Short mmCIF file of C-alpha atoms and ligand atoms in Angstrom, two decimals:
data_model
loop_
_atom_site.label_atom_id
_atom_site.label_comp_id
_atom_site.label_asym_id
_atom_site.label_seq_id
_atom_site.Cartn_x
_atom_site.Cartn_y
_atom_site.Cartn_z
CA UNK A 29 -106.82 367.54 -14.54
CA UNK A 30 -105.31 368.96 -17.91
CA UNK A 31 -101.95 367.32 -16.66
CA UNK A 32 -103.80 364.09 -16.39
CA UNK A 33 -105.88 364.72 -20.33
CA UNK A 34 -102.41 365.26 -22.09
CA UNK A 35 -100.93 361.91 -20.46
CA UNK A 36 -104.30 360.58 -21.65
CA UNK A 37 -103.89 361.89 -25.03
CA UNK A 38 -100.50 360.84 -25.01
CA UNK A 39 -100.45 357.56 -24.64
CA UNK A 40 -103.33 357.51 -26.80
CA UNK A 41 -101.43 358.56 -29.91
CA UNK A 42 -98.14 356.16 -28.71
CA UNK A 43 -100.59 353.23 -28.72
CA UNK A 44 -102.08 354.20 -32.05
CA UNK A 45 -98.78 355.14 -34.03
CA UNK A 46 -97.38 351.46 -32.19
CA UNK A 47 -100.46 349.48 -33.87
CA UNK A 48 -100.09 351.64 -37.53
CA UNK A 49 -96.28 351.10 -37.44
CA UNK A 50 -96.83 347.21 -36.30
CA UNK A 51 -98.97 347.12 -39.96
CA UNK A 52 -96.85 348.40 -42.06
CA UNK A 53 -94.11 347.15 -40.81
CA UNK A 54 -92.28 344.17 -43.36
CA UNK A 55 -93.76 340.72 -43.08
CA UNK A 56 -92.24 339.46 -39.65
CA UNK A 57 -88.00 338.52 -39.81
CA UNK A 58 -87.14 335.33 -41.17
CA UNK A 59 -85.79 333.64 -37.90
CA UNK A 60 -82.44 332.79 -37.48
CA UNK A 61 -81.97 329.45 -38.79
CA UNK A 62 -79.85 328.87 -35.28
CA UNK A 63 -82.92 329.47 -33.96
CA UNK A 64 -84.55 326.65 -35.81
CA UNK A 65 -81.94 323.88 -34.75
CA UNK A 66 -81.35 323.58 -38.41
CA UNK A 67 -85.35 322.71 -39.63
CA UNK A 68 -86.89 324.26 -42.06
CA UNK A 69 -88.19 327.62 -41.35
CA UNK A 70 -92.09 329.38 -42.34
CA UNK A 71 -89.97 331.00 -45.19
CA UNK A 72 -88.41 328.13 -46.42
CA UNK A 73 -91.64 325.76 -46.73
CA UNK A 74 -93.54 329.23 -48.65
CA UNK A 75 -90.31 329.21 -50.85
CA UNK A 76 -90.67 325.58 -51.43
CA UNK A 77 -94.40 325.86 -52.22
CA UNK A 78 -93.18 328.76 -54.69
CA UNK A 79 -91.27 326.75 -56.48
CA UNK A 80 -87.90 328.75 -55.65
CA UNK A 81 -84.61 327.50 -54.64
CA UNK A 82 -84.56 326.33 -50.90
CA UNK A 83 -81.03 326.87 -49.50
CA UNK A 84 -80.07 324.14 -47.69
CA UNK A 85 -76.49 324.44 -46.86
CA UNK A 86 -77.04 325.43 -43.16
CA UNK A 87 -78.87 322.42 -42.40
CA UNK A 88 -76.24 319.91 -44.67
CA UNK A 89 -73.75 321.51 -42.47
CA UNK A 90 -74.70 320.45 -39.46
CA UNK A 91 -74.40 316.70 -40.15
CA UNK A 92 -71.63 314.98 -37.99
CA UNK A 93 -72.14 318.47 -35.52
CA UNK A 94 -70.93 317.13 -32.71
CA UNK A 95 -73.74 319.04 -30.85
CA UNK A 96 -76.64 317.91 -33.41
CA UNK A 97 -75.02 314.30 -32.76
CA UNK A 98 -74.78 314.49 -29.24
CA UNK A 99 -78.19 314.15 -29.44
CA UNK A 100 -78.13 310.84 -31.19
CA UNK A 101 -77.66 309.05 -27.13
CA UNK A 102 -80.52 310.69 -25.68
CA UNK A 103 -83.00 309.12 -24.75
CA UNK A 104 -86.76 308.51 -26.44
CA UNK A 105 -88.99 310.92 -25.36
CA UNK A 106 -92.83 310.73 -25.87
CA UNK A 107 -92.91 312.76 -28.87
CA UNK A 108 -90.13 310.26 -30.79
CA UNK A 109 -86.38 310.24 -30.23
CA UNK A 110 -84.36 313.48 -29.48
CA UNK A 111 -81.96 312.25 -32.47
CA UNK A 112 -84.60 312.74 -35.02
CA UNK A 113 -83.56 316.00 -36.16
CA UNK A 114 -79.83 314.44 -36.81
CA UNK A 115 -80.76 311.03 -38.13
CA UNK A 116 -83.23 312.89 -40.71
CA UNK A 117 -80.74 315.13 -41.85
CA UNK A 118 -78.30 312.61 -42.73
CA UNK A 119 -81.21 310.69 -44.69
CA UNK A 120 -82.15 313.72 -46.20
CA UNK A 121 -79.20 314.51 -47.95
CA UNK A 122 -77.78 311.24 -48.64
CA UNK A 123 -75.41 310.91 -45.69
CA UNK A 124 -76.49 308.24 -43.21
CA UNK A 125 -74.78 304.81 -42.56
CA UNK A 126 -77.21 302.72 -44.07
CA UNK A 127 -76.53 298.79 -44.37
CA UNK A 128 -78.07 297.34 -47.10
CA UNK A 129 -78.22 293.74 -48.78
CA UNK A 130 -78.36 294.88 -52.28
CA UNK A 131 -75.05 297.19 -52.22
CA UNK A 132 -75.34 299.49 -55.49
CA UNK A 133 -74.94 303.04 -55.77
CA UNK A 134 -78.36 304.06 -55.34
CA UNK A 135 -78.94 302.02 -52.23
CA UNK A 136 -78.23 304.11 -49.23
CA UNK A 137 -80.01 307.19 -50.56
CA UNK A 138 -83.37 307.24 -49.38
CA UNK A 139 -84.80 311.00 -49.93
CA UNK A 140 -84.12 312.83 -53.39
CA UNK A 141 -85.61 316.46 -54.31
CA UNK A 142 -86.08 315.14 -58.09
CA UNK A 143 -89.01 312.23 -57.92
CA UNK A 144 -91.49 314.43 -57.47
CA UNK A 145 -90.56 316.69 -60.92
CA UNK A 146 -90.19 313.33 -62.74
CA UNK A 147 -93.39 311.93 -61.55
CA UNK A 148 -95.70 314.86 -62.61
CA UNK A 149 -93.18 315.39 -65.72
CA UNK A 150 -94.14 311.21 -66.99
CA UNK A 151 -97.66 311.57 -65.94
CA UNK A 152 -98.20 315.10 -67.78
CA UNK A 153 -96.21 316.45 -70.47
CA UNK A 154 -94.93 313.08 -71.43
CA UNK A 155 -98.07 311.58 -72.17
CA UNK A 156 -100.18 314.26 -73.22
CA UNK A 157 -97.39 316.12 -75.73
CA UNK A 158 -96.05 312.64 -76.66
CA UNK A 159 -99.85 311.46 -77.71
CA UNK A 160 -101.02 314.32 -79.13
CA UNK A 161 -96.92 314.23 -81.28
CA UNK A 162 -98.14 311.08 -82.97
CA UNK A 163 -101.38 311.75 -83.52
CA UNK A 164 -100.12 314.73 -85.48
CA UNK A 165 -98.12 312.87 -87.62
CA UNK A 166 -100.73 310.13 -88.12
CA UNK A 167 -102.90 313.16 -89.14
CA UNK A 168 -100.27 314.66 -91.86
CA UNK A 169 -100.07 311.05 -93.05
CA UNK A 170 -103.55 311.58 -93.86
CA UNK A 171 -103.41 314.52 -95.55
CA UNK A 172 -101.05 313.80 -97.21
CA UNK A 173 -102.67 310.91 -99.02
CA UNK A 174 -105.82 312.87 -99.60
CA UNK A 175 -103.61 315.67 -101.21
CA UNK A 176 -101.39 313.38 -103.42
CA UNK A 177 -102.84 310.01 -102.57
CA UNK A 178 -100.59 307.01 -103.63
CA UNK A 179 -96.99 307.43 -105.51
CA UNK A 180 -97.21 305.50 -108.81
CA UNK A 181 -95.13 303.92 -110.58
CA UNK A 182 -95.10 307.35 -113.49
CA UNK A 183 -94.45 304.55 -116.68
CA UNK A 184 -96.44 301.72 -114.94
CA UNK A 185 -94.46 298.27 -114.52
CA UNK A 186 -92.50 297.58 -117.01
CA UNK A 187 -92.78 293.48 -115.49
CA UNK A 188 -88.81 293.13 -115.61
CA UNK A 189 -87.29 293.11 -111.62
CA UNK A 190 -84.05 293.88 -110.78
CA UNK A 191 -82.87 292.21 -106.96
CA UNK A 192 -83.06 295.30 -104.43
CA UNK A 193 -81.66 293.18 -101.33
CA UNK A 194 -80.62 290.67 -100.77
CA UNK A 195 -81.89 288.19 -97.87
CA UNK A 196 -79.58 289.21 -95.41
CA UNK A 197 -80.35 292.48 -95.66
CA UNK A 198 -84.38 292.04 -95.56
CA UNK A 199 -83.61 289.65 -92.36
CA UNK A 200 -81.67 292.78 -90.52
CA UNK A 201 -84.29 294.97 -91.70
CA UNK A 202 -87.27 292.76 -90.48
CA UNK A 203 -85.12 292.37 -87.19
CA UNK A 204 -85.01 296.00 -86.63
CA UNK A 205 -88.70 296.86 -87.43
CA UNK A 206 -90.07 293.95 -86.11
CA UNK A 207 -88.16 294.44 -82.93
CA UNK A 208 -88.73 298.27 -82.89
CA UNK A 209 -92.51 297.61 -83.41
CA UNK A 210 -92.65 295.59 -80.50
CA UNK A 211 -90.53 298.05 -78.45
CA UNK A 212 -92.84 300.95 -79.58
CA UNK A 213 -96.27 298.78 -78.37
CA UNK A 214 -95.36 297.63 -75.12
CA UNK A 215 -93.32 300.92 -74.23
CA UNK A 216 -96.70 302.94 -74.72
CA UNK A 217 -98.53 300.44 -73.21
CA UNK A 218 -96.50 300.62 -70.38
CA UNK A 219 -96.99 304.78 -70.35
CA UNK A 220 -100.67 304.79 -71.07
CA UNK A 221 -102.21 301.91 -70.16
CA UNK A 222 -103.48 303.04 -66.38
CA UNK A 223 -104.89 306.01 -67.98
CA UNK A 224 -106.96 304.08 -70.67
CA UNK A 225 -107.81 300.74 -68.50
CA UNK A 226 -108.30 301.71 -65.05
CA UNK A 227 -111.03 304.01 -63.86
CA UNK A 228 -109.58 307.42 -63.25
CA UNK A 229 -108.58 308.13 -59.80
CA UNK A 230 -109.38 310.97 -57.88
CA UNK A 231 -108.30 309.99 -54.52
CA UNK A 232 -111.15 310.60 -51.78
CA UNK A 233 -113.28 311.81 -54.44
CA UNK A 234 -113.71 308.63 -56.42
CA UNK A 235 -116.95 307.10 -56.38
CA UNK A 236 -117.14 303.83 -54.74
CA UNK A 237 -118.34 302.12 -57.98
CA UNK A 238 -115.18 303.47 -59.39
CA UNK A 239 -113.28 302.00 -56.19
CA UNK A 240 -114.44 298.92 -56.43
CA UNK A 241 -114.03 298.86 -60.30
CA UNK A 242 -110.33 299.99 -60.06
CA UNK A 243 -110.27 296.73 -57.36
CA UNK A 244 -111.17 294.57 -60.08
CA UNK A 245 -109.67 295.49 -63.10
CA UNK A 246 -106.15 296.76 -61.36
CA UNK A 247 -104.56 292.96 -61.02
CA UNK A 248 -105.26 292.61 -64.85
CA UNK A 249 -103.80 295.47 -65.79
CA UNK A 250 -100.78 295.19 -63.21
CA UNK A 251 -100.12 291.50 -65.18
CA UNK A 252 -100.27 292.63 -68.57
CA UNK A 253 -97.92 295.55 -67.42
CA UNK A 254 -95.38 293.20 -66.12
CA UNK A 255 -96.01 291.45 -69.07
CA UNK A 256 -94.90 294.21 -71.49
CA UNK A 257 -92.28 295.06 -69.76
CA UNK A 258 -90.58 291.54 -69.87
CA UNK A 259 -91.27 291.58 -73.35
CA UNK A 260 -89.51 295.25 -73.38
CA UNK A 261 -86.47 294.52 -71.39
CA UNK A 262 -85.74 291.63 -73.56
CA UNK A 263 -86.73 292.37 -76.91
CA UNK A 264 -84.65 295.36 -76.65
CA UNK A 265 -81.29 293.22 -77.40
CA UNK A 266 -82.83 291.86 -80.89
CA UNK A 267 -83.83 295.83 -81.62
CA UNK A 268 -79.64 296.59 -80.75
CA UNK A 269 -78.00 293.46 -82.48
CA UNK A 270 -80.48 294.57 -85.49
CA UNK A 271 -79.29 298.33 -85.42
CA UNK A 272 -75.71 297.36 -85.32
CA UNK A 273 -76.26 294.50 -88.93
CA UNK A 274 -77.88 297.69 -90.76
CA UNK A 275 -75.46 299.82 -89.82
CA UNK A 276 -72.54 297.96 -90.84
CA UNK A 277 -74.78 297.08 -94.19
CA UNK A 278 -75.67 300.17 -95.13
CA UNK A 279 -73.66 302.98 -93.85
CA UNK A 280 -71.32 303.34 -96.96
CA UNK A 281 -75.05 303.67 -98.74
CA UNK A 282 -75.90 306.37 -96.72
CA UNK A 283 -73.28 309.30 -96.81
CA UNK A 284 -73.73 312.41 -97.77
CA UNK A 285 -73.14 313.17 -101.89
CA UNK A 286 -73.86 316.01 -103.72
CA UNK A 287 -77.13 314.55 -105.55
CA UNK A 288 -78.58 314.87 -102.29
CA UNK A 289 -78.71 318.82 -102.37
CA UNK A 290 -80.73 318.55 -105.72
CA UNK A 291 -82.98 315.22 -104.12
CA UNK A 292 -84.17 317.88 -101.12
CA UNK A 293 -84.91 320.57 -103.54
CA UNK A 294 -87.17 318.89 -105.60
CA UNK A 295 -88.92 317.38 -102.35
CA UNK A 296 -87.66 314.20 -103.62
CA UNK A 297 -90.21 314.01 -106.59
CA UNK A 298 -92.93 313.27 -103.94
CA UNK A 299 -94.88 316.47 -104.22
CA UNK A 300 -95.17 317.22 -107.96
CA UNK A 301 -95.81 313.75 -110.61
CA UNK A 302 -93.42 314.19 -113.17
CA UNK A 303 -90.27 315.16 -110.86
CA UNK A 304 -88.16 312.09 -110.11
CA UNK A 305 -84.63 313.59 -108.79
CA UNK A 306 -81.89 310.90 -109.29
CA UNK A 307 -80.62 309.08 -106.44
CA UNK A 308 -78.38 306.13 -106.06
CA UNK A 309 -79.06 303.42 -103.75
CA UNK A 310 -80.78 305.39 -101.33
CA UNK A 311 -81.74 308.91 -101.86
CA UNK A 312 -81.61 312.22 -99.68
CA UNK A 313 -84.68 311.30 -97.69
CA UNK A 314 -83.89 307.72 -97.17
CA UNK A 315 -80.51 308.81 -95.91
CA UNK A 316 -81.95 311.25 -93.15
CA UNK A 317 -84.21 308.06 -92.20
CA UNK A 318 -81.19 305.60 -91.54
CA UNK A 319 -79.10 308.41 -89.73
CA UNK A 320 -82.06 308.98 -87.90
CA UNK A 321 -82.60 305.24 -87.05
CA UNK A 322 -78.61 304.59 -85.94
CA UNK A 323 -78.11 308.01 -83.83
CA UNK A 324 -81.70 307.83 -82.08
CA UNK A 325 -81.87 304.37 -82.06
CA UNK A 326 -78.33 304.67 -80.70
CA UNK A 327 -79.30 306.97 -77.86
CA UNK A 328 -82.45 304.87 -77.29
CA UNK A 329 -80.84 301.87 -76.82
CA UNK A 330 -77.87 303.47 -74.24
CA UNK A 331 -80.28 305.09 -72.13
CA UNK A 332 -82.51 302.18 -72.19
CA UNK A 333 -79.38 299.97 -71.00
CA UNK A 334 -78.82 302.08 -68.42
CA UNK A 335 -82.69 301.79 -67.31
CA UNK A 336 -82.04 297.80 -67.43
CA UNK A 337 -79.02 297.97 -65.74
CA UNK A 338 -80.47 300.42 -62.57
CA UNK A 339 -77.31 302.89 -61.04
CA UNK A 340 -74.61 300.87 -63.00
CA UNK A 341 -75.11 302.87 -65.98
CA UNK A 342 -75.05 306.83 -65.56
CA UNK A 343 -74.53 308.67 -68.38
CA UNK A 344 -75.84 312.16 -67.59
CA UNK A 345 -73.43 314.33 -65.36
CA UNK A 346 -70.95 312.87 -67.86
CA UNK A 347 -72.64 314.13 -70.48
CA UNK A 348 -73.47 317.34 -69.17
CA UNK A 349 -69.96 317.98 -68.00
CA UNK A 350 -69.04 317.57 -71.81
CA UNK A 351 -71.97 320.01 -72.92
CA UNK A 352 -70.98 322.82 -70.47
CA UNK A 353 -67.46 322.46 -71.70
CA UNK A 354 -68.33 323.28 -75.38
CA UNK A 355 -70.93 326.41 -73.98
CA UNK A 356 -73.43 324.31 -75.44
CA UNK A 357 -75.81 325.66 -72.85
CA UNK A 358 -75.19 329.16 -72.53
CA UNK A 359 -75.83 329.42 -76.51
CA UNK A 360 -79.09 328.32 -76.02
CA UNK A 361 -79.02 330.88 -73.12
CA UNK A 362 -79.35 328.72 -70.28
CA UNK A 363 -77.50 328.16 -66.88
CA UNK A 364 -74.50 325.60 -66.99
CA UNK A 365 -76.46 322.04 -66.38
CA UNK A 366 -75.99 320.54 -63.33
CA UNK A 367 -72.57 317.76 -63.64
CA UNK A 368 -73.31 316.35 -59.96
CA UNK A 369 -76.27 314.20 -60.12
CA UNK A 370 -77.53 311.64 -57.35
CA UNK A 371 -78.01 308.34 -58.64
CA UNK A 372 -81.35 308.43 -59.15
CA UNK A 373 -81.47 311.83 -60.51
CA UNK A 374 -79.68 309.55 -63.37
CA UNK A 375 -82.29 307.02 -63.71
CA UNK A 376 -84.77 310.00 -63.91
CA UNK A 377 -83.31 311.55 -66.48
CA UNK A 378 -82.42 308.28 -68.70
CA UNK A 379 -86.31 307.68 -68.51
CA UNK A 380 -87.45 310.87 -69.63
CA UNK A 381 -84.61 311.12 -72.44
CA UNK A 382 -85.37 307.40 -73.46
CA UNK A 383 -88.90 308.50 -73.98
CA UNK A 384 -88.34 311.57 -76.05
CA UNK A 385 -86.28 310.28 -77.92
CA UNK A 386 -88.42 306.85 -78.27
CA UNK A 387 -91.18 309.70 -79.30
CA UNK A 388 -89.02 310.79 -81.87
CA UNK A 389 -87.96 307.94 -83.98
CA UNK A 390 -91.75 306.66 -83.75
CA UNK A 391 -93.26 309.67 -85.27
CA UNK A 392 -90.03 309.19 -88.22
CA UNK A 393 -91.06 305.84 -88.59
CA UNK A 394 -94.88 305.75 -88.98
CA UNK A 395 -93.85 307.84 -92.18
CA UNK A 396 -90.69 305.44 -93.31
CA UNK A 397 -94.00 302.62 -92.68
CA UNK A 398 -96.71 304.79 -94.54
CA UNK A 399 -94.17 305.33 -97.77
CA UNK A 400 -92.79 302.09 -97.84
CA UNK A 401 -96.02 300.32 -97.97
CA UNK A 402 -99.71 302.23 -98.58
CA UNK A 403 -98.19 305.35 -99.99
CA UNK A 404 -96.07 303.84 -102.60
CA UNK A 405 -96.75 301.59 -105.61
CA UNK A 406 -94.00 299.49 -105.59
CA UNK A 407 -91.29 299.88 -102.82
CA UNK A 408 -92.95 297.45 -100.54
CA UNK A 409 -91.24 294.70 -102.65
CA UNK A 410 -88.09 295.79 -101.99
CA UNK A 411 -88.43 294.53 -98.30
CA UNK A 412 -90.88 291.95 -99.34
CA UNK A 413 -89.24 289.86 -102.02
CA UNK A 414 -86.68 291.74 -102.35
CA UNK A 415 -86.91 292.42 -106.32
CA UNK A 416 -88.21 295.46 -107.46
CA UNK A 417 -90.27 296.32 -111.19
CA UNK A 418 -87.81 297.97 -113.24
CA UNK A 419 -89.53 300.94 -113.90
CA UNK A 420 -90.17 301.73 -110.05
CA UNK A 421 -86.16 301.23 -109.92
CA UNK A 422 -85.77 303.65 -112.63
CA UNK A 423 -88.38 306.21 -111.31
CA UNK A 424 -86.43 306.91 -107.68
CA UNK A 425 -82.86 305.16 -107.37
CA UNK A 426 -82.16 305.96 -111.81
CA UNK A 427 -78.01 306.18 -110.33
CA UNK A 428 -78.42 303.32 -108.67
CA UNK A 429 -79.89 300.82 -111.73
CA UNK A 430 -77.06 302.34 -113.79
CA UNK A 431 -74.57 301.09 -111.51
CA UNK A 432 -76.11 297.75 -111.07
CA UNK A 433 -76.39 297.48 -115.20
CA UNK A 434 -72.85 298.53 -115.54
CA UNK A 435 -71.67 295.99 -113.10
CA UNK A 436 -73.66 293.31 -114.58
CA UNK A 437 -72.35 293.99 -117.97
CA UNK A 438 -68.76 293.88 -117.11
CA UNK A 439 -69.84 290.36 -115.39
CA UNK A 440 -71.55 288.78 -117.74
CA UNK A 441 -70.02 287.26 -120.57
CA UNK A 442 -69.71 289.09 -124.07
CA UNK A 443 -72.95 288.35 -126.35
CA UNK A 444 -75.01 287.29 -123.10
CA UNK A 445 -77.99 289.59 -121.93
CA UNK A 446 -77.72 290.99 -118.29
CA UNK A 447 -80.45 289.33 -116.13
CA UNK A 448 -82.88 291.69 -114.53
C1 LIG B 14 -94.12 297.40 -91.21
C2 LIG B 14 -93.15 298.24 -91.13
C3 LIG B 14 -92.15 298.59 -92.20
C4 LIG B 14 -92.24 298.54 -93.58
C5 LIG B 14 -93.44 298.12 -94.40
C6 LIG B 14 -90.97 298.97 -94.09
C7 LIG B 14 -90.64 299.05 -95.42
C8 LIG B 14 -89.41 299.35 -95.92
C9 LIG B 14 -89.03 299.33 -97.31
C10 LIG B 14 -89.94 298.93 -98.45
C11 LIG B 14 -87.73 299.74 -97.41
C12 LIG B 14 -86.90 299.82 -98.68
C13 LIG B 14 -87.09 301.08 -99.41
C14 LIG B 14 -86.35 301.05 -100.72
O1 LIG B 14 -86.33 300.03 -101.38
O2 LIG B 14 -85.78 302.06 -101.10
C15 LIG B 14 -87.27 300.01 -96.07
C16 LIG B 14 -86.02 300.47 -95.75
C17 LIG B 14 -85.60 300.80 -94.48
N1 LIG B 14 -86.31 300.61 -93.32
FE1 LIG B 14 -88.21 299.95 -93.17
N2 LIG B 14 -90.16 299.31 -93.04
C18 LIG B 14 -90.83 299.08 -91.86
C19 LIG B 14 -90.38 299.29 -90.59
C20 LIG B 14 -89.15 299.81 -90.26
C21 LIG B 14 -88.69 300.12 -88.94
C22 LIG B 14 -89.54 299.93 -87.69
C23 LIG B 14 -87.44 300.61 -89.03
C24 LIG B 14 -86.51 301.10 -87.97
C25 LIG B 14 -86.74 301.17 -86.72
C26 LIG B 14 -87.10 300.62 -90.44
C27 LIG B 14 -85.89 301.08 -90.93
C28 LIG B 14 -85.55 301.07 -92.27
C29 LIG B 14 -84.30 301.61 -92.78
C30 LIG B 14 -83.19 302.25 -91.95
C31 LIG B 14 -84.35 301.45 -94.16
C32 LIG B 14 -83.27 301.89 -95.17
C33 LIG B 14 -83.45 303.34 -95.46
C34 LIG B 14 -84.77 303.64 -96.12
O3 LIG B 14 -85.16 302.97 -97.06
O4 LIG B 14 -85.42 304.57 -95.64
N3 LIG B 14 -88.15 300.12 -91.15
N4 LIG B 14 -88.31 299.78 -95.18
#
């Protein structure tokens, strides 16, 4: 009997310790990938939903297995062909034998990691940080004119004008900001205008007057989307033929001299009402606005050809290759950036940095607008009729009317008066 209570007791204590052990033991092994035939295993779908790096080199590695392919001649089954598993793989990372019509790089890859990221990244950060980046500067603008209100002209006008462009200068100008204006409309239309004209749309948990309003007012909106982005795509070559006539018309205007230094310290005479920092034809501030214009504009209208142009056009491993050569990333203390890219990977990444950068030069230029119309007595002649009031002349570009003077003197002939 007392043999038979310790055997009891015994395996009493085995079973418990077994059970205790079996909880604390680690989370069950990650199975062999063998195992697996090369799918994704429990841990790699939790990694996945982590957000952390998935390693996929076991299952790129078995493409062209003869043994994974062998499987390619059996026969359907009723759960789908045995080749699945094969033909999948080589879809899934870009290496199956597709035939297409349309033969362009992009083409015969047909499942990319990176959509997803640039999906949520246009529908969220883009548009909300992008909106809420002009409506700050729309909001300084603002202040800005209840702080100072308009820039006068300090001695009033004087009623003399001295020519500030010429026509062919106001035509590139109007070219570029008509064309840019344009550009800026239909490319936020294009970003925002599901949000603000359809219903919003919660899947399942719309309501069904909100289905059947999204019906209605969806074709609209899909036609004045295509709409705005014919007028985008084509528009875009005035906004680059424009960029290229102010360049070459202005650039010797616009480097750097050393009344610059003094133009920035004084805040360009725009904060205080006697302070009027001499400048020649443009000043410090202008000169940041036209550098801004030709090297955003520039990058603009590149990644926006390589948008129009889909695959033909990659610019980014290239680019990156060149940035991790210089260390460029590791001083701002990041990884090297990835130089392989797939071809759409590209396209994602001209879109996002087309937009950025689009967000950019927009916010620049609703101030260049602002000062060269309401928040200036004055300068909006320049652009306008192109002759400007003396005293305005005088007031911010003093270098400048000396220059002109001088030249006109030398010009005109002795005993005449120089026109103004
Ligand atoms: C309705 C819109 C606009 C108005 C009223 C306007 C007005 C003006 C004026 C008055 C000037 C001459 C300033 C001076 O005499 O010193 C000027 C110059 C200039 N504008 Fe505009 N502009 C507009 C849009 C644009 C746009 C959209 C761009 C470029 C995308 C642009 C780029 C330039 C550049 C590069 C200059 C020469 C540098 C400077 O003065 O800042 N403008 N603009």
């Amino acid at each position: 009997m007392d043999k038979l209570k310790l055997l009891l007791t015994i395996t009493l204590l085995a079973f418990v310790s077994a059970s205790a052990l079996a909880q604390t033991a680690p989370a069950a092994e990650e199975p062999s990938r063998a195992e697996t035939g090369g799918a994704m295993t429990l841990e790699d779908i939790l990694r996945r939903q982590r957000g952390e790096e998935v390693d996929t080199t076991f299952r790129e590695g078995l493409i062209g297995d003869p043994n994974a392919a062998a499987q390619l001649t059996d026969p359907l089954g009723t759960l789908g062909g045995a080749s699945d598993p094969e033909l999948w793989r080589a879809l899934r990372f870009g290496s199956a034998d597709i035939t297409s019509q349309v033969r362009n790089p992009g083409a015969t890859l047909l499942v990319q990691d990176t959509g997803m990221n640039w999906t949520l990244f246009r529908e969220g950060p883009l548009r909300v940080y992008g909106g809420y980046f002009l409506l700050g500067v729309l909001g300084l603008l603002v202040l800005f004119y209840l702080l100072r209100g308009r820039v006068m002209i300090e001695a009033g006008r004087s009623g003399q004008t001295i020519v500030r462009f010429k026509s062919i200068e106001r035509f590139g100008h109007w070219l570029l900001a008509g064309s840019f204006i344009l550009l800026g409309i239909t490319g936020l239309f294009t970003l925002y205008a599901r949000v603000f004209l359809l219903p919003p749309s919660a899947g399942a948990l719309n309501t069904e007057a909100e289905i059947v309003a999204r019906q209605a007012e969806g074709p609209l909106v899909e036609t004045l989307l295509e709409y705005a982005k014919w007028v985008h795509n084509n528009v875009s070559w005035a906004f680059i033929a424009a960029l290229i006539l102010v360049f070459v018309m202005w650039v010797v205007h616009n480097l750097p001299s050393r009344h610059d230094v003094n133009w920035i310290l004084k805040g360009g005479g725009l904060f205080s009402k006697h302070s009027h920092p001499p400048a020649k034809k443009f000043n410090a501030g202008q000169k940041l606005i036209f550098w801004s214009v030709i090297i955003l504009g520039g990058s603009i209208s590149a990644s926006g050809l390589s948008l129009l142009f889909p695959f033909e056009l990659p610019m980014f491993a290239k680019t990156f290759v060149i940035l991790n050569s210089m260390g460029i990333p590791s001083m701002l203390g990041m990884g090297p950036l990835p130089e392989v890219l797939t071809p759409h990977a590209e396209m994602q990444l001209a879109q996002a940095w087309h937009a950025i950068v689009s967000f950019v030069l927009m916010g620049i230029i609703v101030a260049h607008i602002y000062i060269g119309s309401v928040g200036m007595e004055g300068a909006y002649d320049a652009m306008g009729s192109g002759e400007v009031d003396l005293n305005w002349a005088k007031e911010h570009h003093s270098l400048w009317v000396e220059e002109v003077q001088a030249k006109e003197k030398k010009s005109a002939p002795s005993g005449a008066t120089p026109a103004e």
